Amino acid sequence: MSEMSRDEHDEAWSAIARSPLFSAYIYELHWLACDVVRRAEALFEQTPSPEPGSGYIKVDPSLSSEIYALLSDAAKMRLLITKRQKRRDQSRDEYEVLIRRVDTLAGLLSGLSLDAICSAEARHSVEHFDERLDKTALDIYRDTINKPVNLPFDLIVWSRAALELLKGTREPRPEIYPFRVYVASERRFLNAGAEIDIAALHDECAAVRDRLAPAVYNPSERGAFVSVLTETSFDAA
């Protein structure tokens, strides 16, 4: 099949956007935003302020898993509303639809702050964590990161000051390189050299949820639906 022209790409996307299938894009974006808000609020609730003058270091695998799931949901949202390079296995027609889909969905969110959702640094630290681990290992090996050094993984602390406890008392005291640490007082996740503002993600996703809610059937309760497409589904109104 030969590639479509620009006008044909425009026509194809216009037809998709007015068809019942377009509701799937709205459904996906809305409920991803809902999931980020829900997970973030659960995280905030389970990492409350300590008594004055105290702090904490916690190990909670289920809570750490919620953080990773939250970040994964936010990364999926970013894919829906931001442009990216064409993949080798992606046809030109598919890529042109992607470009138009992104423009349409981003247009629905016009005026909202999306900086945290669309942060390339945050996305990279999640999707390419393995590469960042490789780089850190090499930097330590080459002394680009000075030794001794301690790398905390999957810790939850109230404040960064708590990380000083990980230095111990034996000399030489190590540097601390927080590799995967949630700082509850700041509501920030330190992830492989990136700092991800969970509070900002929560607020932005709440705004996306509220913007899209009128276009979602029963936005207060997630369910299932069947998109019914017929011979006339893509016809002009």
mmCIF file of C-alpha atoms in Angstrom, residues 24-208:
data_model
loop_
_atom_site.group_PDB
_atom_site.id
_atom_site.type_symbol
_atom_site.label_atom_id
_atom_site.label_comp_id
_atom_site.label_asym_id
_atom_site.label_seq_id
_atom_site.Cartn_x
_atom_site.Cartn_y
_atom_site.Cartn_z
ATOM 1 C CA ALA A 24 -10.590 5.406 23.723
ATOM 2 C CA TYR A 25 -7.881 8.082 23.666
ATOM 3 C CA ILE A 26 -9.820 10.229 26.144
ATOM 4 C CA TYR A 27 -10.575 7.205 28.330
ATOM 5 C CA GLU A 28 -6.920 6.191 28.464
ATOM 6 C CA LEU A 29 -5.597 9.671 29.241
ATOM 7 C CA HIS A 30 -8.280 10.392 31.850
ATOM 8 C CA TRP A 31 -7.850 7.174 33.787
ATOM 9 C CA LEU A 32 -4.050 7.317 33.703
ATOM 10 C CA ALA A 33 -4.358 10.767 35.294
ATOM 11 C CA CYS A 34 -6.775 9.356 37.873
ATOM 12 C CA ASP A 35 -4.335 6.561 38.701
ATOM 13 C CA VAL A 36 -1.453 8.991 39.225
ATOM 14 C CA VAL A 37 -3.584 11.113 41.564
ATOM 15 C CA ARG A 38 -4.781 8.066 43.490
ATOM 16 C CA ARG A 39 -1.311 6.603 43.908
ATOM 17 C CA ALA A 40 0.214 9.955 44.865
ATOM 18 C CA GLU A 41 -2.426 10.617 47.515
ATOM 19 C CA ALA A 42 -1.909 7.150 48.983
ATOM 20 C CA LEU A 43 1.831 7.848 49.084
ATOM 21 C CA PHE A 44 1.327 11.205 50.836
ATOM 22 C CA GLU A 45 -1.042 9.632 53.368
ATOM 23 C CA GLN A 46 1.412 6.867 54.246
ATOM 24 C CA THR A 47 4.401 9.206 54.653
ATOM 25 C CA PRO A 48 3.070 11.741 57.177
ATOM 26 C CA SER A 49 5.019 14.403 59.042
ATOM 27 C CA PRO A 50 6.871 12.984 62.067
ATOM 28 C CA GLU A 51 6.882 14.485 65.549
ATOM 29 C CA PRO A 52 8.692 17.835 65.684
ATOM 30 C CA GLY A 53 12.448 17.384 65.768
ATOM 31 C CA SER A 54 12.371 13.808 64.524
ATOM 32 C CA GLY A 55 12.389 12.027 61.190
ATOM 33 C CA TYR A 56 12.384 8.553 59.746
ATOM 34 C CA ILE A 57 13.918 6.098 57.319
ATOM 35 C CA LYS A 58 11.484 3.489 56.025
ATOM 36 C CA VAL A 59 11.696 0.364 53.921
ATOM 37 C CA ASP A 60 8.284 -0.375 52.411
ATOM 38 C CA PRO A 61 8.334 -2.520 49.240
ATOM 39 C CA SER A 62 4.629 -2.007 48.535
ATOM 40 C CA LEU A 63 4.969 1.760 48.782
ATOM 41 C CA SER A 64 8.055 1.728 46.567
ATOM 42 C CA SER A 65 6.099 -0.308 44.020
ATOM 43 C CA GLU A 66 3.349 2.330 44.088
ATOM 44 C CA ILE A 67 5.909 5.031 43.295
ATOM 45 C CA TYR A 68 7.190 3.084 40.285
ATOM 46 C CA ALA A 69 3.630 2.426 39.097
ATOM 47 C CA LEU A 70 2.798 6.132 39.477
ATOM 48 C CA LEU A 71 5.823 7.101 37.391
ATOM 49 C CA SER A 72 4.967 4.487 34.767
ATOM 50 C CA ASP A 73 1.435 5.883 34.475
ATOM 51 C CA ALA A 74 2.809 9.416 34.111
ATOM 52 C CA ALA A 75 5.221 8.228 31.397
ATOM 53 C CA LYS A 76 2.300 6.687 29.473
ATOM 54 C CA MET A 77 0.463 10.007 29.693
ATOM 55 C CA ARG A 78 3.497 11.783 28.287
ATOM 56 C CA LEU A 79 3.518 9.435 25.293
ATOM 57 C CA LEU A 80 -0.078 10.344 24.521
ATOM 58 C CA ILE A 81 0.492 14.112 24.465
ATOM 59 C CA THR A 82 4.076 14.711 23.321
ATOM 60 C CA LYS A 83 5.735 14.272 19.947
ATOM 61 C CA ARG A 84 8.732 12.010 19.498
ATOM 62 C CA GLN A 85 10.971 10.636 16.794
ATOM 63 C CA LYS A 86 9.615 8.095 14.364
ATOM 64 C CA ARG A 87 10.521 4.504 15.188
ATOM 65 C CA ARG A 88 12.141 2.344 12.547
ATOM 66 C CA ASP A 89 9.309 -0.174 12.703
ATOM 67 C CA GLN A 90 6.658 2.542 12.445
ATOM 68 C CA SER A 91 5.178 3.369 9.049
ATOM 69 C CA ARG A 92 5.061 6.954 7.845
ATOM 70 C CA ASP A 93 1.256 6.843 7.888
ATOM 71 C CA GLU A 94 1.202 5.612 11.504
ATOM 72 C CA TYR A 95 3.641 8.333 12.529
ATOM 73 C CA GLU A 96 1.586 11.044 10.841
ATOM 74 C CA VAL A 97 -1.460 9.859 12.775
ATOM 75 C CA LEU A 98 0.594 10.011 15.972
ATOM 76 C CA ILE A 99 1.550 13.628 15.271
ATOM 77 C CA ARG A 100 -2.061 14.625 14.708
ATOM 78 C CA ARG A 101 -3.283 12.652 17.734
ATOM 79 C CA VAL A 102 -0.744 14.409 19.958
ATOM 80 C CA ASP A 103 -1.795 17.812 18.641
ATOM 81 C CA THR A 104 -5.461 17.034 19.261
ATOM 82 C CA LEU A 105 -5.026 15.680 22.798
ATOM 83 C CA ALA A 106 -2.593 18.443 23.764
ATOM 84 C CA GLY A 107 -5.128 20.930 22.432
ATOM 85 C CA LEU A 108 -7.766 19.545 24.776
ATOM 86 C CA LEU A 109 -5.401 20.301 27.659
ATOM 87 C CA SER A 110 -4.515 23.795 26.461
ATOM 88 C CA GLY A 111 -3.839 26.216 29.307
ATOM 89 C CA LEU A 112 -2.945 23.512 31.838
ATOM 90 C CA SER A 113 0.545 23.213 33.306
ATOM 91 C CA LEU A 114 2.030 19.919 32.094
ATOM 92 C CA ASP A 115 5.715 20.479 32.861
ATOM 93 C CA ALA A 116 6.043 17.627 35.365
ATOM 94 C CA ILE A 117 4.098 15.171 33.196
ATOM 95 C CA CYS A 118 6.127 16.052 30.113
ATOM 96 C CA SER A 119 9.543 16.165 31.813
ATOM 97 C CA ALA A 120 11.986 14.340 29.542
ATOM 98 C CA GLU A 121 14.478 13.947 32.407
ATOM 99 C CA ALA A 122 11.921 12.226 34.610
ATOM 100 C CA ARG A 123 10.791 9.941 31.784
ATOM 101 C CA HIS A 124 14.351 9.013 30.884
ATOM 102 C CA SER A 125 15.219 8.130 34.487
ATOM 103 C CA VAL A 126 12.279 5.703 34.574
ATOM 104 C CA GLU A 127 12.428 4.191 31.084
ATOM 105 C CA HIS A 128 16.238 4.011 30.889
ATOM 106 C CA PHE A 129 17.017 3.170 34.493
ATOM 107 C CA ASP A 130 19.312 0.346 33.397
ATOM 108 C CA GLU A 131 21.456 2.731 31.343
ATOM 109 C CA ARG A 132 21.719 5.145 34.260
ATOM 110 C CA LEU A 133 22.816 2.293 36.497
ATOM 111 C CA ASP A 134 25.468 1.366 33.922
ATOM 112 C CA LYS A 135 26.720 4.968 33.806
ATOM 113 C CA THR A 136 26.832 5.269 37.587
ATOM 114 C CA ALA A 137 28.737 1.993 37.913
ATOM 115 C CA LEU A 138 31.257 3.182 35.324
ATOM 116 C CA ASP A 139 31.589 6.605 36.986
ATOM 117 C CA ILE A 140 32.343 4.968 40.338
ATOM 118 C CA TYR A 141 34.814 2.593 38.702
ATOM 119 C CA ARG A 142 36.608 5.531 37.045
ATOM 120 C CA ASP A 143 36.423 7.697 40.190
ATOM 121 C CA THR A 144 34.253 10.273 38.424
ATOM 122 C CA ILE A 145 32.106 9.642 41.491
ATOM 123 C CA ASN A 146 34.502 9.538 44.408
ATOM 124 C CA LYS A 147 34.829 6.443 46.570
ATOM 125 C CA PRO A 148 33.830 5.441 49.150
ATOM 126 C CA VAL A 149 30.210 6.019 48.206
ATOM 127 C CA ASN A 150 26.927 4.555 49.406
ATOM 128 C CA LEU A 151 23.992 4.264 46.984
ATOM 129 C CA PRO A 152 20.639 3.907 48.784
ATOM 130 C CA PHE A 153 18.021 1.945 46.815
ATOM 131 C CA ASP A 154 14.294 1.898 47.571
ATOM 132 C CA LEU A 155 14.387 3.947 50.752
ATOM 133 C CA ILE A 156 11.763 6.361 52.022
ATOM 134 C CA VAL A 157 13.096 9.149 54.218
ATOM 135 C CA TRP A 158 11.415 12.148 55.781
ATOM 136 C CA SER A 159 14.236 14.525 54.857
ATOM 137 C CA ARG A 160 17.580 14.441 53.106
ATOM 138 C CA ALA A 161 19.232 14.966 56.483
ATOM 139 C CA ALA A 162 18.285 11.385 57.356
ATOM 140 C CA LEU A 163 20.616 10.168 54.624
ATOM 141 C CA GLU A 164 23.550 11.395 56.705
ATOM 142 C CA LEU A 165 22.908 8.463 59.036
ATOM 143 C CA LEU A 166 23.931 6.151 56.203
ATOM 144 C CA LYS A 167 27.474 7.506 56.382
ATOM 145 C CA GLY A 168 28.081 5.723 59.674
ATOM 146 C CA THR A 169 31.016 6.630 61.918
ATOM 147 C CA ARG A 170 33.935 4.783 60.353
ATOM 148 C CA GLU A 171 36.487 6.901 58.497
ATOM 149 C CA PRO A 172 36.707 7.665 55.704
ATOM 150 C CA ARG A 173 32.997 8.404 55.750
ATOM 151 C CA PRO A 174 31.358 7.684 52.384
ATOM 152 C CA GLU A 175 29.549 10.093 50.135
ATOM 153 C CA ILE A 176 25.844 9.440 49.696
ATOM 154 C CA TYR A 177 24.513 9.122 46.150
ATOM 155 C CA PRO A 178 20.723 8.649 46.471
ATOM 156 C CA PHE A 179 19.886 6.285 43.670
ATOM 157 C CA ARG A 180 16.233 5.522 44.382
ATOM 158 C CA VAL A 181 14.958 7.466 47.388
ATOM 159 C CA TYR A 182 11.653 9.171 48.154
ATOM 160 C CA VAL A 183 12.000 12.330 50.278
ATOM 161 C CA ALA A 184 8.623 12.670 51.984
ATOM 162 C CA SER A 185 9.026 16.226 53.319
ATOM 163 C CA GLU A 186 9.629 17.493 49.777
ATOM 164 C CA ARG A 187 7.392 14.963 48.025
ATOM 165 C CA ARG A 188 10.224 14.376 45.581
ATOM 166 C CA PHE A 189 11.640 11.130 44.245
ATOM 167 C CA LEU A 190 15.378 10.941 43.644
ATOM 168 C CA ASN A 191 15.802 8.482 40.807
ATOM 169 C CA ALA A 192 19.142 7.684 39.206
ATOM 170 C CA GLY A 193 20.317 11.288 39.134
ATOM 171 C CA ALA A 194 16.914 12.831 38.379
ATOM 172 C CA GLU A 195 14.614 14.572 40.854
ATOM 173 C CA ILE A 196 10.926 14.001 40.180
ATOM 174 C CA ASP A 197 8.384 16.311 41.806
ATOM 175 C CA ILE A 198 5.574 13.965 42.846
ATOM 176 C CA ALA A 199 3.500 16.843 44.244
ATOM 177 C CA ALA A 200 3.605 18.626 40.876
ATOM 178 C CA LEU A 201 2.700 15.382 39.072
ATOM 179 C CA HIS A 202 -0.278 14.998 41.400
ATOM 180 C CA ASP A 203 -1.519 18.533 40.806
ATOM 181 C CA GLU A 204 -1.068 18.409 37.034
ATOM 182 C CA CYS A 205 -2.779 15.032 36.743
ATOM 183 C CA ALA A 206 -5.672 16.230 38.906
ATOM 184 C CA ALA A 207 -6.137 19.130 36.478
ATOM 185 C CA VAL A 208 -6.033 16.744 33.469
#
